Each structure stands twice: as structure tokens, then as C-alpha cells.
Coordinates of N, CA and C in Angstrom, one line a residue:
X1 N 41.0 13.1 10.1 CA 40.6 11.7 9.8 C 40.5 10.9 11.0
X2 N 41.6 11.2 12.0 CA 41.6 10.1 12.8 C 40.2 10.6 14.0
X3 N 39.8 11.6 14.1 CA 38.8 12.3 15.1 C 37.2 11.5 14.1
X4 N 37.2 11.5 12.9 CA 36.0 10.7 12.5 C 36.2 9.2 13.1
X5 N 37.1 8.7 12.5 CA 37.4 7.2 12.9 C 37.0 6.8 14.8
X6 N 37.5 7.6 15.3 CA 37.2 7.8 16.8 C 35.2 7.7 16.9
X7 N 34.5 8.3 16.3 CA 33.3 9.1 16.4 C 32.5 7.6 15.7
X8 N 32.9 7.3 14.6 CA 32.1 6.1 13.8 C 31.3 5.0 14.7
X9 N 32.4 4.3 15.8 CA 32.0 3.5 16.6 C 30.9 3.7 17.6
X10 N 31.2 4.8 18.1 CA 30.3 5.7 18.7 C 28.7 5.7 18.4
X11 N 28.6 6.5 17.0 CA 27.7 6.5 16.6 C 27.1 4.9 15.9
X12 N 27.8 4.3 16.0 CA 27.2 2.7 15.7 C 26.8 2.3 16.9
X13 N 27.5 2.6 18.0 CA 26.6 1.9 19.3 C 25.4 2.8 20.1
X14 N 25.5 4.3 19.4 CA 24.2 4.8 19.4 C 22.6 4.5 18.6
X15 N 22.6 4.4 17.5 CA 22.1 3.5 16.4 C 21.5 2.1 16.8
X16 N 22.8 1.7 16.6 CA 22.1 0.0 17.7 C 21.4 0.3 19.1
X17 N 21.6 0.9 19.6 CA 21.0 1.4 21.0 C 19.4 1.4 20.9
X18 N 19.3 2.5 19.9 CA 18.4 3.2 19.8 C 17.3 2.3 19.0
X19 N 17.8 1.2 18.3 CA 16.8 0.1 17.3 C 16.4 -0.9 18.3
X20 N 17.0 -0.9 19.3 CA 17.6 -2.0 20.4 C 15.9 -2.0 21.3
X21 N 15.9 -0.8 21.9 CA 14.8 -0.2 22.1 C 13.8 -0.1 21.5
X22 N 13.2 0.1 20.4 CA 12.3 0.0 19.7 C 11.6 1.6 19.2
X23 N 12.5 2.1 18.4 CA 11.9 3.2 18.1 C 11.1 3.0 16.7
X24 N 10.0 3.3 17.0 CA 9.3 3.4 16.1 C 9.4 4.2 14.7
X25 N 8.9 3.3 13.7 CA 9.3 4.1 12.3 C 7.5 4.9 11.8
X26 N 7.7 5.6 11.2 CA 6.3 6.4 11.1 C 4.9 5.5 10.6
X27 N 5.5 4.3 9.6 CA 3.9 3.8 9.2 C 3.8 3.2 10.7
X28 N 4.8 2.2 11.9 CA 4.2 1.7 12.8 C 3.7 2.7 13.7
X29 N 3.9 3.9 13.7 CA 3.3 5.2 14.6 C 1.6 5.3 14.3
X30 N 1.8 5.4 12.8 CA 0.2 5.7 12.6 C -0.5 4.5 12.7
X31 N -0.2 3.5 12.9 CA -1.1 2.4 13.3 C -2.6 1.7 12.9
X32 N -2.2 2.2 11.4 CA -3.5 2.3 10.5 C -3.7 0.9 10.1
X33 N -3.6 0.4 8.2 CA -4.3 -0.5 7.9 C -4.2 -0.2 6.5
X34 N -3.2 -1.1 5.7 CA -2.6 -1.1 4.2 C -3.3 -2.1 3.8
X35 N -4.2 -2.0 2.5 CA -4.9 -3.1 1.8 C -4.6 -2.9 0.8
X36 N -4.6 -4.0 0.0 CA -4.6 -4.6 -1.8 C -5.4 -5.2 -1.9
X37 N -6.0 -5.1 -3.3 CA -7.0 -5.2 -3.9 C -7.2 -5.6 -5.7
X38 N -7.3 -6.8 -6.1 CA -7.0 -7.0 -7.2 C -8.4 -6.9 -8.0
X39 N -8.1 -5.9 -9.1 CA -9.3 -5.5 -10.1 C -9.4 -6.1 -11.9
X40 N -10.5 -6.3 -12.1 CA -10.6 -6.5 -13.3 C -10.5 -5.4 -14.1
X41 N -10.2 -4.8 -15.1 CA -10.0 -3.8 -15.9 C -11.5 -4.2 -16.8
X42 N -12.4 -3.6 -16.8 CA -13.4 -3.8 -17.2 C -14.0 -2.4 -18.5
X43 N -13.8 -3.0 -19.4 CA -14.0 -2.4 -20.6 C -15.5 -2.1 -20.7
X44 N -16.3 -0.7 -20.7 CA -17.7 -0.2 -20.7 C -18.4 -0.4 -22.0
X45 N -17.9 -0.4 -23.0 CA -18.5 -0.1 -24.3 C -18.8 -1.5 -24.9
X46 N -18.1 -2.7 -24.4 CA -18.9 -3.9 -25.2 C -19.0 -4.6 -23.8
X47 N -18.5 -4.7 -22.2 CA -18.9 -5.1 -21.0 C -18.0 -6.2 -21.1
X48 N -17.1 -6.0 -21.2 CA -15.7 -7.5 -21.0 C -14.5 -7.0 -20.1
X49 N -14.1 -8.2 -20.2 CA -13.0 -7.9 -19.1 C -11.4 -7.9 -20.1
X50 N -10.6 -7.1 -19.7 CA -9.4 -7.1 -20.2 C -8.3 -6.9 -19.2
X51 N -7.9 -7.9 -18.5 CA -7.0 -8.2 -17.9 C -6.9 -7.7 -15.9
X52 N -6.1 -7.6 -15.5 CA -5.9 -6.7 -14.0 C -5.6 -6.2 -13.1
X53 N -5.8 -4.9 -12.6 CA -5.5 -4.1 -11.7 C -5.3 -4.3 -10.0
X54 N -4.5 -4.1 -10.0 CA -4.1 -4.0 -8.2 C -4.1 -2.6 -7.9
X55 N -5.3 -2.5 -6.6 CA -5.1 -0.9 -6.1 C -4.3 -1.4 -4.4
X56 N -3.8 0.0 -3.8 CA -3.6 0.1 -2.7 C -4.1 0.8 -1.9
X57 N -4.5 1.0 -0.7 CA -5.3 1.9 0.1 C -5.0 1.7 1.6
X58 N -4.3 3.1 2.2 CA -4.6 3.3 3.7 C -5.4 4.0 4.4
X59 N -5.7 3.7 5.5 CA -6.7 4.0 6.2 C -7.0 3.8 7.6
X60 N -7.3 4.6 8.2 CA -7.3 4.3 10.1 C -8.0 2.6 10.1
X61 N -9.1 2.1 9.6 CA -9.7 1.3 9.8 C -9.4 0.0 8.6
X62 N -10.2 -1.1 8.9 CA -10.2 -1.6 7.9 C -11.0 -1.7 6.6
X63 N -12.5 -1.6 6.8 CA -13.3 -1.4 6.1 C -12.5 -0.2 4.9
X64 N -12.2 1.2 5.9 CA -11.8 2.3 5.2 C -10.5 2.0 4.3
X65 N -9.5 1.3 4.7 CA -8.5 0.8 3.8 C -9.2 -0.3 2.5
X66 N -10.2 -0.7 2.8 CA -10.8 -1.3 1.6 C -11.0 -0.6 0.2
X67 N -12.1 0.3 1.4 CA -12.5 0.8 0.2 C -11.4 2.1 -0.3
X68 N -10.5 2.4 0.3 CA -9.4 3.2 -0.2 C -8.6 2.7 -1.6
X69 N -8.5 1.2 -1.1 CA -8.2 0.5 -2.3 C -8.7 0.1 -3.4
X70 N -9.8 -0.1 -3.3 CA -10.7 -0.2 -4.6 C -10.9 1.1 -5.3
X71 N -11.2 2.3 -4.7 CA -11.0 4.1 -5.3 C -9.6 3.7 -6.3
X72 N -8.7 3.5 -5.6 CA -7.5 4.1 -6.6 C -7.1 3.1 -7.2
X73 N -7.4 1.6 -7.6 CA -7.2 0.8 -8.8 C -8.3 1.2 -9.4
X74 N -9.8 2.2 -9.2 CA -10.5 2.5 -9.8 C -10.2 4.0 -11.0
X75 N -9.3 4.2 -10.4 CA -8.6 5.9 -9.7 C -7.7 5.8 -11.7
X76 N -6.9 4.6 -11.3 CA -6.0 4.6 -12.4 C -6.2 3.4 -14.0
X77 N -7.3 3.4 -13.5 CA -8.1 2.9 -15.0 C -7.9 4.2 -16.5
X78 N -7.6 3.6 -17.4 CA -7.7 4.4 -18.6 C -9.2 4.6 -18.8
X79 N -9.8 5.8 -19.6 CA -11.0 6.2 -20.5 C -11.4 5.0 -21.1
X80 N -13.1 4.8 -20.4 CA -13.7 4.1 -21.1 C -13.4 2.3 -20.4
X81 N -12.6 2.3 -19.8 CA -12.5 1.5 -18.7 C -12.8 1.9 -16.9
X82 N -13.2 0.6 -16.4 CA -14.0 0.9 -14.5 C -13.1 -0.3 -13.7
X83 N -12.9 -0.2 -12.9 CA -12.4 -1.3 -12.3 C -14.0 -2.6 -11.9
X84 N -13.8 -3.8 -11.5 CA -15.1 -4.3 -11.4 C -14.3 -5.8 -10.8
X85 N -15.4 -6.2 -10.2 CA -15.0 -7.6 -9.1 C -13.7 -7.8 -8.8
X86 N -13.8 -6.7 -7.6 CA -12.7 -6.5 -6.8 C -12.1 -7.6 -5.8
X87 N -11.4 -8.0 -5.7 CA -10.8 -9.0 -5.1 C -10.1 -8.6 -3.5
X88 N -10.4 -8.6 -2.5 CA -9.9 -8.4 -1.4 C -8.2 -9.9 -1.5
X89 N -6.8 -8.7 -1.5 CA -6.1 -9.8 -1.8 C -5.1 -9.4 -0.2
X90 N -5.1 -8.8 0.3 CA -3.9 -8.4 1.9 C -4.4 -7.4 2.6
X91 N -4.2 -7.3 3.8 CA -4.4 -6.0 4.6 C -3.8 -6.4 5.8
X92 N -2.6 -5.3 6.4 CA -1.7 -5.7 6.8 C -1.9 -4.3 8.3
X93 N -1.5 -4.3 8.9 CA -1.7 -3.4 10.4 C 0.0 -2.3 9.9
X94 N -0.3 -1.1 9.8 CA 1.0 0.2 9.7 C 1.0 0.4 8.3

């Protein structure tokens, strides 16, 4: 017990060291481009709107994070529902 207790500090001033410096965490590595995107849930069979979807989408670029985002609030629509007038709502850099 007392050989951990010795080591703890240790590894706390390695830790802090290492944050201190700036080590990168993996979304700031890839250096891409997180967007949201708020969707109408748009019902096909009488053309109305019933309430709305937020998609999310990454992507090297930004255009490509757009439309990433619009796919998958498209993506997770029930049968017989489309996503429609998509709203560009964030897109953030990692």
C-alpha cells in the first residue's frame, strides 16, 4: 500500500505534464468538421409536417459535414416519412 501511495503523485505530475503540453485528443487530430442540422419530419402520403429531427454529420470538409448531416436525420426517419427543410443549426472544427 505504501509503494502505490508513493507512485500516485507521480503519476499526477505526469498527467498534468502531459495536458500541460497539449496532447491532442483524437476528434482534435482529425481536424475535420461536426455539423447539426434540424429537420422537419415530413409525412409523404398527405405532404405535412409532423414535428423535428436533428441529424449529425462529420466530415473532412464543410459542405461534406452538411450534407453528412442531413443523410442521417434523413437516415433515421420512420416509413413513409423524409426529412425536408433542413435547417443548418452548428458546425464546429474536430
Amino acid at each position: 500500500m505504501r509503494k502505490l501511495l508513493a507512485i500516485s503523485p507521480l503519476v499526477a505530475a505526469a498527467v498534468a505534464g502531459a495536458l500541460s503540453i497539449g496532447v491532442a485528443t483524437p476528434a482534435q487530430a482529425a481536424n475535420g468538421w461536426n455539423a447539426t442540422v434540424q429537420c422537419t419530419k415530413w409525412r409523404i402520403s398527405d405532404d405535412s409536417g409532423h414535428g423535428f429531427f436533428n441529424g449529425h454529420g462529420w466530415a473532412e470538409t464543410k459542405p461534406l459535414a452538411w450534407k453528412a448531416a442531413i443523410k442521417q436525420a434523413n437516415d433515421q426517419m420512420p416509413a413513409g416519412y423524409r426529412a425536408k427543410h433542413c435547417t443548418k443549426k452548428k458546425i464546429v472544427r474536430g
